[in-house]
Amino acid sequence: MIKRLWALLGKSSKKPSNPKVFEKVPEHVAIIMDGNGRWAKTRGLPRTAGHHSGMKAVKRITMAADKLGIKYLTLYAFSTENWTRPKDEVDFLMKLPQQFIEIELDELIANNVQVRMMGHKEKLPAHTISPLEEAIVKTANNTGLVLNFALNYGSRKEMLEAVKDIASDVSRGELAIDEIDEKLMASRLHTSGMPDPDLLIRTSGELRLSNFMMWQLAYSELWFTDVYWPAFTEEHFHEAIHEYQRRVRRYGGL
Ligand code: IPE
Ligand code: IPE
Ligand code: MG
């Protein structure tokens, strides 16, 4: 732990006034990895080059999160709305999980990382989902960082499915209406068993949620940067963590 804190101090350009803030490492960080296309465009490259480079940022930030002792890292990789993009781009994006797993799985295992996935599996092609499922099985007993990919994920769809699921339990007489509370709802979401994100990061300057974790982010701290995802470094990540550590979370209290 002390080593991690020093590593963080060493890499940071700004030292926080209160060293105690290093005790507040967020348990769960969620990231809307945005700006791949614009990153590529500014370099005169095709959008797919941005996605390829974005994959390297995934590796970089996963390792950075692991070093800091963050327990859960949820990455928004593909939304339920992203299917509306041109077929070539969707096809390219659907190949990335396999590439990522092929290149990185050994190192993820060596670092005790546990891979998970949330989202709607039914629409994903086999070449996208199978390698991920294999990685999930191979890393299921790892006890380090949980690397949770949101793939074909949409918060409204997630909540609708949870509501239908609950309604069908009620209609079968297995659940009483009075038993429906926040805890039950949370247990029917894809994040069941995980704590809510403490910190949400969105890159690329967009200030919106784009259908991401709308239940779970109710009390998360939000941090935005203009930096495009492929250009997002460990230093940028530390900047976000430092800012989080300076925030006072009141949860409606005083
Ligand atoms: C994020 O980058 C990756 C996905 C949404 C899959 P974008 O592809 O949205 O890049 P911009 O926002 O168009 O620059
Ligand atoms: C959100 O980014 C989805 C992911 C990062 C996977 P988008 O680029 O799809 O979001 P909008 O369209 O700008 O809201
Ligand atoms: Mg975008």
mmCIF file of N, CA and C in Angstrom, residues 116-218:
data_model
loop_
_atom_site.group_PDB
_atom_site.id
_atom_site.type_symbol
_atom_site.label_atom_id
_atom_site.label_comp_id
_atom_site.label_asym_id
_atom_site.label_seq_id
_atom_site.Cartn_x
_atom_site.Cartn_y
_atom_site.Cartn_z
ATOM 1 N N ARG A 116 -14.492 -9.650 -16.236
ATOM 2 C CA ARG A 116 -15.952 -9.834 -16.237
ATOM 3 C C ARG A 116 -16.542 -9.047 -17.384
ATOM 4 N N MET A 117 -17.803 -9.283 -17.630
ATOM 5 C CA MET A 117 -18.481 -8.577 -18.701
ATOM 6 C C MET A 117 -19.895 -8.260 -18.273
ATOM 7 N N MET A 118 -20.387 -7.103 -18.643
ATOM 8 C CA MET A 118 -21.819 -6.835 -18.478
ATOM 9 C C MET A 118 -22.359 -6.275 -19.777
ATOM 10 N N GLY A 119 -23.642 -6.518 -20.003
ATOM 11 C CA GLY A 119 -24.256 -6.097 -21.261
ATOM 12 C C GLY A 119 -25.170 -7.197 -21.754
ATOM 13 N N HIS A 120 -25.721 -6.969 -22.959
ATOM 14 C CA HIS A 120 -26.713 -7.900 -23.487
ATOM 15 C C HIS A 120 -26.024 -8.808 -24.481
ATOM 16 N N LYS A 121 -25.847 -10.041 -24.069
ATOM 17 C CA LYS A 121 -25.010 -10.974 -24.833
ATOM 18 C C LYS A 121 -25.640 -11.413 -26.147
ATOM 19 N N GLU A 122 -26.980 -11.420 -26.198
ATOM 20 C CA GLU A 122 -27.669 -12.096 -27.300
ATOM 21 C C GLU A 122 -27.279 -11.580 -28.688
ATOM 22 N N LYS A 123 -26.996 -10.301 -28.820
ATOM 23 C CA LYS A 123 -26.735 -9.734 -30.148
ATOM 24 C C LYS A 123 -25.258 -9.827 -30.555
ATOM 25 N N LEU A 124 -24.408 -10.235 -29.630
ATOM 26 C CA LEU A 124 -22.969 -10.221 -29.914
ATOM 27 C C LEU A 124 -22.561 -11.461 -30.709
ATOM 28 N N PRO A 125 -21.747 -11.271 -31.766
ATOM 29 C CA PRO A 125 -21.310 -12.445 -32.535
ATOM 30 C C PRO A 125 -20.416 -13.362 -31.689
ATOM 31 N N ALA A 126 -20.377 -14.635 -32.078
ATOM 32 C CA ALA A 126 -19.609 -15.633 -31.314
ATOM 33 C C ALA A 126 -18.136 -15.253 -31.211
ATOM 34 N N HIS A 127 -17.572 -14.684 -32.304
ATOM 35 C CA HIS A 127 -16.134 -14.360 -32.243
ATOM 36 C C HIS A 127 -15.837 -13.215 -31.284
ATOM 37 N N THR A 128 -16.891 -12.509 -30.852
ATOM 38 C CA THR A 128 -16.712 -11.438 -29.865
ATOM 39 C C THR A 128 -16.873 -11.996 -28.459
ATOM 40 N N ILE A 129 -17.926 -12.758 -28.280
ATOM 41 C CA ILE A 129 -18.291 -13.193 -26.935
ATOM 42 C C ILE A 129 -17.465 -14.398 -26.450
ATOM 43 N N SER A 130 -17.151 -15.337 -27.358
ATOM 44 C CA SER A 130 -16.462 -16.557 -26.913
ATOM 45 C C SER A 130 -15.106 -16.292 -26.252
ATOM 46 N N PRO A 131 -14.223 -15.503 -26.881
ATOM 47 C CA PRO A 131 -12.932 -15.261 -26.220
ATOM 48 C C PRO A 131 -13.086 -14.586 -24.859
ATOM 49 N N LEU A 132 -14.090 -13.707 -24.769
ATOM 50 C CA LEU A 132 -14.321 -13.037 -23.486
ATOM 51 C C LEU A 132 -14.790 -14.033 -22.434
ATOM 52 N N GLU A 133 -15.726 -14.892 -22.859
ATOM 53 C CA GLU A 133 -16.236 -15.894 -21.904
ATOM 54 C C GLU A 133 -15.117 -16.827 -21.445
ATOM 55 N N GLU A 134 -14.237 -17.137 -22.370
ATOM 56 C CA GLU A 134 -13.093 -17.983 -22.019
ATOM 57 C C GLU A 134 -12.204 -17.283 -20.985
ATOM 58 N N ALA A 135 -11.964 -15.997 -21.225
ATOM 59 C CA ALA A 135 -11.144 -15.215 -20.290
ATOM 60 C C ALA A 135 -11.833 -15.106 -18.930
ATOM 61 N N ILE A 136 -13.152 -14.979 -18.955
ATOM 62 C CA ILE A 136 -13.915 -14.870 -17.703
ATOM 63 C C ILE A 136 -13.747 -16.161 -16.897
ATOM 64 N N VAL A 137 -13.864 -17.289 -17.579
ATOM 65 C CA VAL A 137 -13.722 -18.586 -16.895
ATOM 66 C C VAL A 137 -12.291 -18.758 -16.368
ATOM 67 N N LYS A 138 -11.303 -18.424 -17.223
ATOM 68 C CA LYS A 138 -9.899 -18.611 -16.828
ATOM 69 C C LYS A 138 -9.482 -17.730 -15.654
ATOM 70 N N THR A 139 -10.151 -16.589 -15.486
ATOM 71 C CA THR A 139 -9.731 -15.647 -14.437
ATOM 72 C C THR A 139 -10.713 -15.604 -13.264
ATOM 73 N N ALA A 140 -11.698 -16.496 -13.303
ATOM 74 C CA ALA A 140 -12.794 -16.432 -12.316
ATOM 75 C C ALA A 140 -12.300 -16.501 -10.872
ATOM 76 N N ASN A 141 -11.222 -17.224 -10.633
ATOM 77 C CA ASN A 141 -10.750 -17.363 -9.253
ATOM 78 C C ASN A 141 -9.686 -16.337 -8.870
ATOM 79 N N ASN A 142 -9.360 -15.442 -9.809
ATOM 80 C CA ASN A 142 -8.373 -14.400 -9.478
ATOM 81 C C ASN A 142 -8.979 -13.420 -8.476
ATOM 82 N N THR A 143 -8.121 -12.918 -7.598
ATOM 83 C CA THR A 143 -8.630 -12.103 -6.483
ATOM 84 C C THR A 143 -8.183 -10.646 -6.569
ATOM 85 N N GLY A 144 -7.521 -10.269 -7.671
ATOM 86 C CA GLY A 144 -7.069 -8.874 -7.807
ATOM 87 C C GLY A 144 -8.133 -7.997 -8.427
ATOM 88 N N LEU A 145 -7.690 -7.022 -9.192
ATOM 89 C CA LEU A 145 -8.601 -6.080 -9.849
ATOM 90 C C LEU A 145 -9.675 -6.815 -10.668
ATOM 91 N N VAL A 146 -10.920 -6.368 -10.544
ATOM 92 C CA VAL A 146 -11.991 -6.867 -11.409
ATOM 93 C C VAL A 146 -12.086 -5.918 -12.602
ATOM 94 N N LEU A 147 -11.813 -6.445 -13.789
ATOM 95 C CA LEU A 147 -11.870 -5.661 -15.022
ATOM 96 C C LEU A 147 -13.174 -6.013 -15.727
ATOM 97 N N ASN A 148 -14.122 -5.082 -15.644
ATOM 98 C CA ASN A 148 -15.486 -5.359 -16.090
ATOM 99 C C ASN A 148 -15.786 -4.590 -17.379
ATOM 100 N N PHE A 149 -15.929 -5.312 -18.489
ATOM 101 C CA PHE A 149 -16.221 -4.667 -19.767
ATOM 102 C C PHE A 149 -17.727 -4.522 -19.960
ATOM 103 N N ALA A 150 -18.163 -3.306 -20.264
ATOM 104 C CA ALA A 150 -19.564 -3.085 -20.623
ATOM 105 C C ALA A 150 -19.651 -3.154 -22.146
ATOM 106 N N LEU A 151 -20.238 -4.214 -22.625
ATOM 107 C CA LEU A 151 -20.235 -4.509 -24.056
ATOM 108 C C LEU A 151 -21.671 -4.773 -24.502
ATOM 109 N N ASN A 152 -22.106 -4.050 -25.511
ATOM 110 C CA ASN A 152 -23.524 -4.035 -25.866
ATOM 111 C C ASN A 152 -24.344 -3.785 -24.608
ATOM 112 N N TYR A 153 -23.918 -2.766 -23.876
ATOM 113 C CA TYR A 153 -24.560 -2.405 -22.619
ATOM 114 C C TYR A 153 -25.398 -1.151 -22.817
ATOM 115 N N GLY A 154 -26.571 -1.138 -22.222
ATOM 116 C CA GLY A 154 -27.431 0.039 -22.188
ATOM 117 C C GLY A 154 -28.173 0.028 -20.861
ATOM 118 N N SER A 155 -28.102 1.146 -20.182
ATOM 119 C CA SER A 155 -28.670 1.211 -18.843
ATOM 120 C C SER A 155 -30.200 1.085 -18.856
ATOM 121 N N ARG A 156 -30.850 1.696 -19.841
ATOM 122 C CA ARG A 156 -32.321 1.612 -19.887
ATOM 123 C C ARG A 156 -32.769 0.169 -20.133
ATOM 124 N N LYS A 157 -32.078 -0.499 -21.043
ATOM 125 C CA LYS A 157 -32.420 -1.900 -21.330
ATOM 126 C C LYS A 157 -32.177 -2.760 -20.076
ATOM 127 N N GLU A 158 -31.076 -2.498 -19.407
ATOM 128 C CA GLU A 158 -30.738 -3.232 -18.186
ATOM 129 C C GLU A 158 -31.845 -3.068 -17.138
ATOM 130 N N MET A 159 -32.303 -1.823 -16.965
ATOM 131 C CA MET A 159 -33.338 -1.570 -15.960
ATOM 132 C C MET A 159 -34.681 -2.165 -16.374
ATOM 133 N N LEU A 160 -35.007 -2.056 -17.677
ATOM 134 C CA LEU A 160 -36.268 -2.636 -18.158
ATOM 135 C C LEU A 160 -36.284 -4.148 -17.926
ATOM 136 N N GLU A 161 -35.162 -4.788 -18.224
ATOM 137 C CA GLU A 161 -35.109 -6.240 -18.035
ATOM 138 C C GLU A 161 -35.241 -6.607 -16.561
ATOM 139 N N ALA A 162 -34.639 -5.800 -15.691
ATOM 140 C CA ALA A 162 -34.745 -6.045 -14.251
ATOM 141 C C ALA A 162 -36.203 -5.908 -13.800
ATOM 142 N N VAL A 163 -36.868 -4.876 -14.329
ATOM 143 C CA VAL A 163 -38.273 -4.645 -13.955
ATOM 144 C C VAL A 163 -39.141 -5.818 -14.428
ATOM 145 N N LYS A 164 -38.902 -6.291 -15.654
ATOM 146 C CA LYS A 164 -39.685 -7.425 -16.178
ATOM 147 C C LYS A 164 -39.454 -8.677 -15.342
ATOM 148 N N ASP A 165 -38.207 -8.864 -14.970
ATOM 149 C CA ASP A 165 -37.805 -10.000 -14.161
ATOM 150 C C ASP A 165 -38.530 -9.981 -12.801
ATOM 151 N N ILE A 166 -38.567 -8.810 -12.197
ATOM 152 C CA ILE A 166 -39.231 -8.649 -10.904
ATOM 153 C C ILE A 166 -40.741 -8.854 -11.079
ATOM 154 N N ALA A 167 -41.301 -8.247 -12.138
ATOM 155 C CA ALA A 167 -42.740 -8.365 -12.379
ATOM 156 C C ALA A 167 -43.134 -9.828 -12.582
ATOM 157 N N SER A 168 -42.296 -10.580 -13.253
ATOM 158 C CA SER A 168 -42.670 -11.981 -13.497
ATOM 159 C C SER A 168 -42.598 -12.786 -12.193
ATOM 160 N N ASP A 169 -41.655 -12.449 -11.303
ATOM 161 C CA ASP A 169 -41.615 -13.100 -9.982
ATOM 162 C C ASP A 169 -42.882 -12.781 -9.187
ATOM 163 N N VAL A 170 -43.329 -11.515 -9.307
ATOM 164 C CA VAL A 170 -44.541 -11.107 -8.588
ATOM 165 C C VAL A 170 -45.742 -11.861 -9.155
ATOM 166 N N SER A 171 -45.824 -11.924 -10.488
ATOM 167 C CA SER A 171 -46.997 -12.561 -11.095
ATOM 168 C C SER A 171 -47.045 -14.062 -10.810
ATOM 169 N N ARG A 172 -45.892 -14.648 -10.589
ATOM 170 C CA ARG A 172 -45.884 -16.080 -10.234
ATOM 171 C C ARG A 172 -46.102 -16.310 -8.746
ATOM 172 N N GLY A 173 -46.218 -15.219 -8.001
ATOM 173 C CA GLY A 173 -46.447 -15.313 -6.561
ATOM 174 C C GLY A 173 -45.178 -15.611 -5.772
ATOM 175 N N GLU A 174 -44.022 -15.438 -6.420
ATOM 176 C CA GLU A 174 -42.754 -15.729 -5.724
ATOM 177 C C GLU A 174 -42.192 -14.519 -4.994
ATOM 178 N N LEU A 175 -42.790 -13.375 -5.251
ATOM 179 C CA LEU A 175 -42.286 -12.134 -4.656
ATOM 180 C C LEU A 175 -43.479 -11.236 -4.327
ATOM 181 N N ALA A 176 -43.443 -10.627 -3.132
ATOM 182 C CA ALA A 176 -44.504 -9.679 -2.774
ATOM 183 C C ALA A 176 -44.061 -8.279 -3.175
ATOM 184 N N ILE A 177 -45.031 -7.432 -3.564
ATOM 185 C CA ILE A 177 -44.701 -6.064 -3.996
ATOM 186 C C ILE A 177 -43.911 -5.329 -2.906
ATOM 187 N N ASP A 178 -44.270 -5.567 -1.662
ATOM 188 C CA ASP A 178 -43.572 -4.907 -0.546
ATOM 189 C C ASP A 178 -42.096 -5.290 -0.447
ATOM 190 N N GLU A 179 -41.749 -6.402 -1.061
ATOM 191 C CA GLU A 179 -40.342 -6.835 -1.002
ATOM 192 C C GLU A 179 -39.471 -6.134 -2.050
ATOM 193 N N ILE A 180 -40.100 -5.375 -2.940
ATOM 194 C CA ILE A 180 -39.316 -4.668 -3.976
ATOM 195 C C ILE A 180 -38.713 -3.408 -3.366
ATOM 196 N N ASP A 181 -37.405 -3.445 -3.180
ATOM 197 C CA ASP A 181 -36.709 -2.268 -2.655
ATOM 198 C C ASP A 181 -35.432 -2.036 -3.462
ATOM 199 N N GLU A 182 -34.638 -1.049 -3.076
ATOM 200 C CA GLU A 182 -33.426 -0.704 -3.841
ATOM 201 C C GLU A 182 -32.456 -1.878 -3.908
ATOM 202 N N LYS A 183 -32.385 -2.609 -2.795
ATOM 203 C CA LYS A 183 -31.442 -3.726 -2.743
ATOM 204 C C LYS A 183 -31.856 -4.811 -3.753
ATOM 205 N N LEU A 184 -33.162 -5.073 -3.813
ATOM 206 C CA LEU A 184 -33.643 -6.095 -4.753
ATOM 207 C C LEU A 184 -33.401 -5.651 -6.197
ATOM 208 N N MET A 185 -33.729 -4.401 -6.476
ATOM 209 C CA MET A 185 -33.515 -3.871 -7.839
ATOM 210 C C MET A 185 -32.034 -4.000 -8.208
ATOM 211 N N ALA A 186 -31.152 -3.577 -7.305
ATOM 212 C CA ALA A 186 -29.701 -3.630 -7.587
ATOM 213 C C ALA A 186 -29.263 -5.064 -7.862
ATOM 214 N N SER A 187 -29.899 -6.002 -7.179
ATOM 215 C CA SER A 187 -29.500 -7.411 -7.329
ATOM 216 C C SER A 187 -29.933 -7.985 -8.684
ATOM 217 N N ARG A 188 -30.849 -7.288 -9.369
ATOM 218 C CA ARG A 188 -31.297 -7.752 -10.695
ATOM 219 C C ARG A 188 -30.577 -7.040 -11.840
ATOM 220 N N LEU A 189 -29.649 -6.173 -11.502
ATOM 221 C CA LEU A 189 -28.888 -5.475 -12.542
ATOM 222 C C LEU A 189 -27.615 -6.258 -12.867
ATOM 223 N N HIS A 190 -26.947 -5.872 -13.958
ATOM 224 C CA HIS A 190 -25.741 -6.605 -14.385
ATOM 225 C C HIS A 190 -24.589 -6.445 -13.411
ATOM 226 N N THR A 191 -24.693 -5.443 -12.537
ATOM 227 C CA THR A 191 -23.633 -5.179 -11.568
ATOM 228 C C THR A 191 -23.900 -5.850 -10.231
ATOM 229 N N SER A 192 -24.856 -6.762 -10.207
ATOM 230 C CA SER A 192 -25.219 -7.437 -8.960
ATOM 231 C C SER A 192 -23.968 -7.933 -8.224
ATOM 232 N N GLY A 193 -23.875 -7.602 -6.954
ATOM 233 C CA GLY A 193 -22.733 -8.049 -6.155
ATOM 234 C C GLY A 193 -21.549 -7.093 -6.187
ATOM 235 N N MET A 194 -21.605 -6.100 -7.075
ATOM 236 C CA MET A 194 -20.520 -5.114 -7.153
ATOM 237 C C MET A 194 -20.951 -3.826 -6.461
ATOM 238 N N PRO A 195 -20.008 -3.115 -5.840
ATOM 239 C CA PRO A 195 -20.388 -1.806 -5.285
ATOM 240 C C PRO A 195 -20.637 -0.817 -6.426
ATOM 241 N N ASP A 196 -21.414 0.233 -6.162
ATOM 242 C CA ASP A 196 -21.626 1.271 -7.177
ATOM 243 C C ASP A 196 -20.296 1.976 -7.460
ATOM 244 N N PRO A 197 -20.123 2.521 -8.677
ATOM 245 C CA PRO A 197 -18.886 3.269 -8.937
ATOM 246 C C PRO A 197 -18.745 4.451 -7.973
ATOM 247 N N ASP A 198 -17.538 4.634 -7.461
ATOM 248 C CA ASP A 198 -17.252 5.815 -6.641
ATOM 249 C C ASP A 198 -16.959 6.996 -7.550
ATOM 250 N N LEU A 199 -16.350 6.681 -8.684
ATOM 251 C CA LEU A 199 -15.887 7.729 -9.598
ATOM 252 C C LEU A 199 -16.224 7.338 -11.033
ATOM 253 N N LEU A 200 -16.820 8.275 -11.769
ATOM 254 C CA LEU A 200 -17.036 8.091 -13.211
ATOM 255 C C LEU A 200 -16.137 9.059 -13.967
ATOM 256 N N ILE A 201 -15.388 8.526 -14.907
ATOM 257 C CA ILE A 201 -14.536 9.343 -15.772
ATOM 258 C C ILE A 201 -15.119 9.292 -17.181
ATOM 259 N N ARG A 202 -15.229 10.442 -17.841
ATOM 260 C CA ARG A 202 -15.537 10.421 -19.275
ATOM 261 C C ARG A 202 -14.500 11.263 -20.002
ATOM 262 N N THR A 203 -13.919 10.682 -21.013
ATOM 263 C CA THR A 203 -12.925 11.393 -21.816
ATOM 264 C C THR A 203 -13.602 12.064 -23.012
ATOM 265 N N SER A 204 -12.866 12.891 -23.704
ATOM 266 C CA SER A 204 -13.213 13.502 -24.999
ATOM 267 C C SER A 204 -14.079 14.764 -24.919
ATOM 268 N N GLY A 205 -14.341 15.256 -23.722
ATOM 269 C CA GLY A 205 -15.044 16.534 -23.609
ATOM 270 C C GLY A 205 -16.557 16.462 -23.638
ATOM 271 N N GLU A 206 -17.119 15.278 -23.875
ATOM 272 C CA GLU A 206 -18.597 15.167 -23.865
ATOM 273 C C GLU A 206 -19.071 15.106 -22.414
ATOM 274 N N LEU A 207 -20.157 15.849 -22.142
ATOM 275 C CA LEU A 207 -20.660 15.917 -20.771
ATOM 276 C C LEU A 207 -22.021 15.231 -20.691
ATOM 277 N N ARG A 208 -22.032 13.931 -20.903
ATOM 278 C CA ARG A 208 -23.289 13.183 -20.806
ATOM 279 C C ARG A 208 -22.988 11.741 -20.421
ATOM 280 N N LEU A 209 -24.083 11.027 -20.073
ATOM 281 C CA LEU A 209 -23.918 9.635 -19.626
ATOM 282 C C LEU A 209 -24.062 8.632 -20.767
ATOM 283 N N SER A 210 -24.721 9.022 -21.854
ATOM 284 C CA SER A 210 -24.900 8.121 -22.997
ATOM 285 C C SER A 210 -25.378 6.726 -22.565
ATOM 286 N N ASN A 211 -26.400 6.721 -21.701
ATOM 287 C CA ASN A 211 -27.065 5.448 -21.324
ATOM 288 C C ASN A 211 -26.146 4.504 -20.544
ATOM 289 N N PHE A 212 -25.275 5.070 -19.732
ATOM 290 C CA PHE A 212 -24.319 4.256 -18.974
ATOM 291 C C PHE A 212 -24.665 4.240 -17.482
ATOM 292 N N MET A 213 -24.934 3.117 -16.924
ATOM 293 C CA MET A 213 -25.051 2.869 -15.473
ATOM 294 C C MET A 213 -25.886 3.917 -14.721
ATOM 295 N N MET A 214 -27.071 4.211 -15.242
ATOM 296 C CA MET A 214 -27.825 5.329 -14.663
ATOM 297 C C MET A 214 -28.356 5.043 -13.258
ATOM 298 N N TRP A 215 -28.565 3.794 -12.937
ATOM 299 C CA TRP A 215 -28.946 3.445 -11.552
ATOM 300 C C TRP A 215 -27.717 3.537 -10.646
ATOM 301 N N GLN A 216 -26.646 2.910 -11.100
ATOM 302 C CA GLN A 216 -25.454 2.741 -10.266
ATOM 303 C C GLN A 216 -24.693 4.040 -10.023
ATOM 304 N N LEU A 217 -24.849 5.022 -10.912
ATOM 305 C CA LEU A 217 -24.068 6.264 -10.795
ATOM 306 C C LEU A 217 -24.780 7.329 -9.963
ATOM 307 N N ALA A 218 -25.883 6.945 -9.304
ATOM 308 C CA ALA A 218 -26.711 7.930 -8.594
ATOM 309 C C ALA A 218 -25.895 8.823 -7.671
#
